[in-house]
Short mmCIF file of C-alpha atoms in Angstrom, two decimals:
data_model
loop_
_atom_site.label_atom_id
_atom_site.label_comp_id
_atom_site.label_asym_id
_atom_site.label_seq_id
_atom_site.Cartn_x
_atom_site.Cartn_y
_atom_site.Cartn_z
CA UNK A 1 158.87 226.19 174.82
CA UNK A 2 158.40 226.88 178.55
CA UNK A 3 160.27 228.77 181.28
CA UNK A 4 162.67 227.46 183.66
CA UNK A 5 165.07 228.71 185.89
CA UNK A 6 169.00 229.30 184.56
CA UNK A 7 171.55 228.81 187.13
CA UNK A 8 173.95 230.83 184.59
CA UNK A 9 171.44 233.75 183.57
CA UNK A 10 170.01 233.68 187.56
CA UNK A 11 166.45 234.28 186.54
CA UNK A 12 163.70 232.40 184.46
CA UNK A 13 164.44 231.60 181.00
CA UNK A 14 162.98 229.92 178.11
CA UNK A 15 164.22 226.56 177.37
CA UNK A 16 164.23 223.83 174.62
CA UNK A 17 163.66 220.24 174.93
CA UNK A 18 166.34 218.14 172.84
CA UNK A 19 163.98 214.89 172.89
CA UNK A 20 166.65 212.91 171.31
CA UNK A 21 169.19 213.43 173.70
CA UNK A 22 166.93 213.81 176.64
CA UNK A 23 168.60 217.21 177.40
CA UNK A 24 166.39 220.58 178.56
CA UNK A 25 168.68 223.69 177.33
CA UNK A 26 168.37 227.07 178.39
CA UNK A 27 167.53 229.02 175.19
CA UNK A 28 169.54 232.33 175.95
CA UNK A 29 173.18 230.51 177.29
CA UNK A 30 172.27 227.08 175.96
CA UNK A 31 173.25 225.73 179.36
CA UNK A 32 171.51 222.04 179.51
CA UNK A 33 169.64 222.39 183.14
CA UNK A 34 168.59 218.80 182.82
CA UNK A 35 170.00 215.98 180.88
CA UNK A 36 168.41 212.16 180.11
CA UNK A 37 165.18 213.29 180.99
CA UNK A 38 162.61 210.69 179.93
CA UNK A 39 159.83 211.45 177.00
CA UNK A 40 156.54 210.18 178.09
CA UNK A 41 154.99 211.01 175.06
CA UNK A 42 153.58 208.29 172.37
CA UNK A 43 155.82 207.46 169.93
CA UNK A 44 154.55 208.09 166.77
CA UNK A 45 157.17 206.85 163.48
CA UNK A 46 156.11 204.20 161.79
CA UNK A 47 158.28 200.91 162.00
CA UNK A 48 155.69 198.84 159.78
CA UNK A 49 156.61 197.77 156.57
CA UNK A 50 153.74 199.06 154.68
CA UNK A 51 153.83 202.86 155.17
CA UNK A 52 150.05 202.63 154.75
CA UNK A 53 149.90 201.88 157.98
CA UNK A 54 146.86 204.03 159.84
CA UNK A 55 147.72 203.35 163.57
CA UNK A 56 151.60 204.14 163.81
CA UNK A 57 151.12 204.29 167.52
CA UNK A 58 153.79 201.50 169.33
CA UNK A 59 152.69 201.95 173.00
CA UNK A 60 150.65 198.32 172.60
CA UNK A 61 147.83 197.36 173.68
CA UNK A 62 146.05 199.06 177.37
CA UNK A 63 147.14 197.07 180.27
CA UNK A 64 144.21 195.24 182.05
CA UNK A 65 143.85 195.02 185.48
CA UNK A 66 141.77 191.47 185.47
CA UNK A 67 145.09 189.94 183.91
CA UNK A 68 147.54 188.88 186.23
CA UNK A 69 150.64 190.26 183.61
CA UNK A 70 148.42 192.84 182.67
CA UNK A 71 147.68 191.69 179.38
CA UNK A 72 151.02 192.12 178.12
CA UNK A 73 152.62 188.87 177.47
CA UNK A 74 153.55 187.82 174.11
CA UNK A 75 152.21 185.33 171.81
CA UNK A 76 154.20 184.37 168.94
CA UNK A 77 152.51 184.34 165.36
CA UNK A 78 152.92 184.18 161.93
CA UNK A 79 151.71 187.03 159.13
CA UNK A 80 149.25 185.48 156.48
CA UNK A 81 148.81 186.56 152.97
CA UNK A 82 145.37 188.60 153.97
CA UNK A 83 146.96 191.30 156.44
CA UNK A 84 146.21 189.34 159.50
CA UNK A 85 148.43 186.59 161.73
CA UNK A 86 147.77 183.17 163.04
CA UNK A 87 149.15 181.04 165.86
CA UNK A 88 152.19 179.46 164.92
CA UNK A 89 151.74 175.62 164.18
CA UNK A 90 155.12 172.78 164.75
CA UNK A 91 157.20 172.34 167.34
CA UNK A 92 157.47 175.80 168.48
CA UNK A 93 153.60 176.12 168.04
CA UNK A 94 152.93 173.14 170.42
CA UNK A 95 155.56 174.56 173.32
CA UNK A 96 153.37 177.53 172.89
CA UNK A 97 150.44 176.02 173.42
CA UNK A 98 151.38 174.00 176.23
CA UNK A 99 152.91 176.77 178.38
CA UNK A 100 151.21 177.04 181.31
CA UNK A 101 149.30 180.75 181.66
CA UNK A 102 147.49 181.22 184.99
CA UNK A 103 145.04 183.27 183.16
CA UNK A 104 144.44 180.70 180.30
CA UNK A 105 140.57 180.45 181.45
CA UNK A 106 140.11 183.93 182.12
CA UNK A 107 141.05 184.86 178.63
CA UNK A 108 139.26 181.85 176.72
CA UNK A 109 135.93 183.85 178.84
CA UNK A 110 136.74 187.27 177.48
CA UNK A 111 136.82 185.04 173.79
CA UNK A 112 133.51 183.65 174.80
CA UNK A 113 132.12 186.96 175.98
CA UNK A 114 133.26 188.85 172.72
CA UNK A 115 131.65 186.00 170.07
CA UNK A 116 128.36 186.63 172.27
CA UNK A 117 128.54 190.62 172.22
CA UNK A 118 128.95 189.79 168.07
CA UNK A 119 126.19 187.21 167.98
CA UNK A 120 123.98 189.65 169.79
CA UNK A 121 124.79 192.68 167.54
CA UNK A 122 123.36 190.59 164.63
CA UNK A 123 120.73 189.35 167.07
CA UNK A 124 119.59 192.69 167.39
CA UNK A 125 119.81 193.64 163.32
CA UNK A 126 117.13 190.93 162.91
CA UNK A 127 115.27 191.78 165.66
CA UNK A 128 115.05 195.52 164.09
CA UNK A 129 113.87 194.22 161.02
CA UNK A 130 111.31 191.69 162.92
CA UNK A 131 109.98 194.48 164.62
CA UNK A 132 109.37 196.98 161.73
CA UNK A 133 108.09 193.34 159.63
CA UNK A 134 105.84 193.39 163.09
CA UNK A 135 104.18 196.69 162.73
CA UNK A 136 103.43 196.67 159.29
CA UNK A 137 101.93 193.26 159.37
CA UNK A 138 100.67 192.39 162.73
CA UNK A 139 99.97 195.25 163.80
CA UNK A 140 98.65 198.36 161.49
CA UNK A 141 97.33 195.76 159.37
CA UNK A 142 94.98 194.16 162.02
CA UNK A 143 93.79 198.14 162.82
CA UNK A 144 93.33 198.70 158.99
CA UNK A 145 95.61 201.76 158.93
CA UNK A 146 96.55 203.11 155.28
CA UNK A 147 99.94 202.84 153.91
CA UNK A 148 100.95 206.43 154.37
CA UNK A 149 100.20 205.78 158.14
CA UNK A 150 102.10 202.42 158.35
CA UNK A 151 105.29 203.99 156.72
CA UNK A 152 104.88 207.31 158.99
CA UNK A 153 104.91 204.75 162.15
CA UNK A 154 107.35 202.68 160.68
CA UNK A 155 109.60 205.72 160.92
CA UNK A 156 108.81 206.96 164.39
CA UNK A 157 110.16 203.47 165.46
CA UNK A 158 113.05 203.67 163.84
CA UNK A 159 114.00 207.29 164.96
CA UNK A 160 112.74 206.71 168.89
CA UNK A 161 116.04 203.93 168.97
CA UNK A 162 118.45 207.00 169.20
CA UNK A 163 115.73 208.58 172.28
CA UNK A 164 117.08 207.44 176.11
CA UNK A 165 113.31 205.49 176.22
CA UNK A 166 113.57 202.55 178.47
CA UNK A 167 110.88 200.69 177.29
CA UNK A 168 110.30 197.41 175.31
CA UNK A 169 110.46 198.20 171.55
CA UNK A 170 106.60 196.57 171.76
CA UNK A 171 105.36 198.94 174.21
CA UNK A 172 107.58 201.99 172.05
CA UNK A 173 105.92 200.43 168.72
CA UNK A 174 102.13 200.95 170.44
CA UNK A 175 102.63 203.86 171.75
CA UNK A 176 103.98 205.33 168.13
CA UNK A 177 100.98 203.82 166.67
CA UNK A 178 98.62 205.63 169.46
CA UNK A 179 100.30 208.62 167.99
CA UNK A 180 100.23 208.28 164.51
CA UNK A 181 95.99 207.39 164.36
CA UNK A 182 95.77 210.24 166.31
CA UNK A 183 97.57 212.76 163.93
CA UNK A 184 95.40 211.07 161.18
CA UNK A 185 92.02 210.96 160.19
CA UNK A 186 91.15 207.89 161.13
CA UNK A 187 91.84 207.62 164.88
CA UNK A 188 91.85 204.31 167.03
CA UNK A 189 91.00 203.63 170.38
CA UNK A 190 93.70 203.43 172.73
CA UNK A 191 91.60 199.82 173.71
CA UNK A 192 91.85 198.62 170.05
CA UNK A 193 95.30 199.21 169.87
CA UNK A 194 96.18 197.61 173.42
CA UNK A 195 94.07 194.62 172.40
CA UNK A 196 96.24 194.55 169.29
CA UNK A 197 99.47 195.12 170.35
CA UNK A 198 99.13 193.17 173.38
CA UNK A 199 100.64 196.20 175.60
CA UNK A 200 98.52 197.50 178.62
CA UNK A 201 96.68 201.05 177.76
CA UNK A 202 98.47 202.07 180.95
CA UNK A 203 101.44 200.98 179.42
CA UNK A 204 100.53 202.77 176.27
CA UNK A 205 99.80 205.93 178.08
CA UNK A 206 103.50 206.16 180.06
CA UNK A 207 105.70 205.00 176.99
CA UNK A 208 103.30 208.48 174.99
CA UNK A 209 104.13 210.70 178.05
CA UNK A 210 107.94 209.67 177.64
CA UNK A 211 107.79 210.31 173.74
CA UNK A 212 105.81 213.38 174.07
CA UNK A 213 108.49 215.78 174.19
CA UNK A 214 109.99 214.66 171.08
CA UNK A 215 107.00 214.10 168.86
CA UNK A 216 108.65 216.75 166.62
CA UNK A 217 111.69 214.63 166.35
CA UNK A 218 110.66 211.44 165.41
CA UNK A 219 107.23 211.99 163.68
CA UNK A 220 108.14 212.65 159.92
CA UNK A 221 107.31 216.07 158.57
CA UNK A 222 105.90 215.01 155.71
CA UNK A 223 102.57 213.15 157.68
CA UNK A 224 102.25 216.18 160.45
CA UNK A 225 103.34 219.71 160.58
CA UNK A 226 104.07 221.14 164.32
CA UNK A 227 101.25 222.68 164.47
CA UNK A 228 99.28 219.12 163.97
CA UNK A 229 102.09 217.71 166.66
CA UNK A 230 101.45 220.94 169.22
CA UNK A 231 98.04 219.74 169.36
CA UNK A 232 97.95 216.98 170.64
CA UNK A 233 97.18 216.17 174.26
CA UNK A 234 98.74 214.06 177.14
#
């Protein structure tokens, strides 16, 4: 409820909204101060025919500004037997498909652009798993760290991707392994592990400076306590 004012009952009142008739009725005289007023709110029933439905929202789809009708034309399509739709084939598909939409190009780029974002995603899985192969093999290998120090680097790695570190994953990977020999008992030269790596020492150093302040985060418990962590130096 809110307050409005009653012409009847000359003061402010507390009205009711009739959404289905539009009307806004003054609670105490029931005098309807405003009629056919418009609901701007989403529409929520569900019109599907599968009441497991799990967005019954009908406003559509957001309109975009690139589009010249704002993304809102229709395309007509057929269900399938898996839950999804396809383009309509025929006669009727043809007309479709020959109707001329000034944005035809436009749209086929957005297509484009969203198969690349999807390529890169998995891209990006493999290039994880490359990098983690990369670091156990290439790299802690050729510095003849133990296994308990691999997997505790290993780890780092994968916790510094949720860190705002804008950094290669290479130069992140060194730097983790600077870390780790040093929190272990057998410590490498920042040199070694440059000439290793293949990152800069300078490099090295920044990419430690920008992990530094969560060293408790991503270095797992279980290979250093915080005391082991507090001591270490910039």
């Amino acid at each position: 409820m809110a307050d409005s004012y009653c012409a009847d009952c000359k003061r402010l009142t507390e009205v009711v909204f009739d959404h289905s008739a539009g009307d806004t009725i003054c609670s105490e005289c029931g005098l309807v101060l405003e009629a056919y007023s418009v609901d701007e709110t989403s529409e929520w029933r569900i019109f599907a025919n599968e009441s497991s439905d799990h967005d019954p929202v009908r406003v559509g789809g957001p309109l975009n500004p690139l589009l010249s009708d704002g993304g809102l034309s229709t395309v007509i399509a057929k269900p399938t037997a898996g839950g999804s739709t396809e383009l309509l084939s025929g006669s009727l598909g043809k007309l479709q498909a020959r109707g001329s939409h000034p944005d035809r190009n436009l749209i086929q780029a957005f297509k484009s652009i969203s198969a690349m974002s999807d390529r890169s995603n998995a891209r990006y899985g493999c290039f994880r798993l490359g990098l983690v192969t990369t670091i156990k093999r290439r790299f802690c290998s050729n510095l003849g760290m133990t296994n308990q120090a691999v997997k505790a680097a290993q780890e780092a790695v994968q916790k510094s991707e949720d860190l705002d570190i804008r950094r290669s994953p290479i130069s992140v990977a060194a730097a983790v392994i600077y870390i780790i020999t040093q929190l272990s008992n057998d410590t490498k030269p920042l040199k070694e592990i440059s000439i290793v790596t293949r990152v800069a020492e300078g490099t090295i150093k920044n990419v430690y400076k920008d992990l530094f302040p969560h060293l408790a985060r991503i270095i797992p418990d279980w290979f250093a306590n915080e005391e082991d962590i507090k001591n270490l130096k910039l």
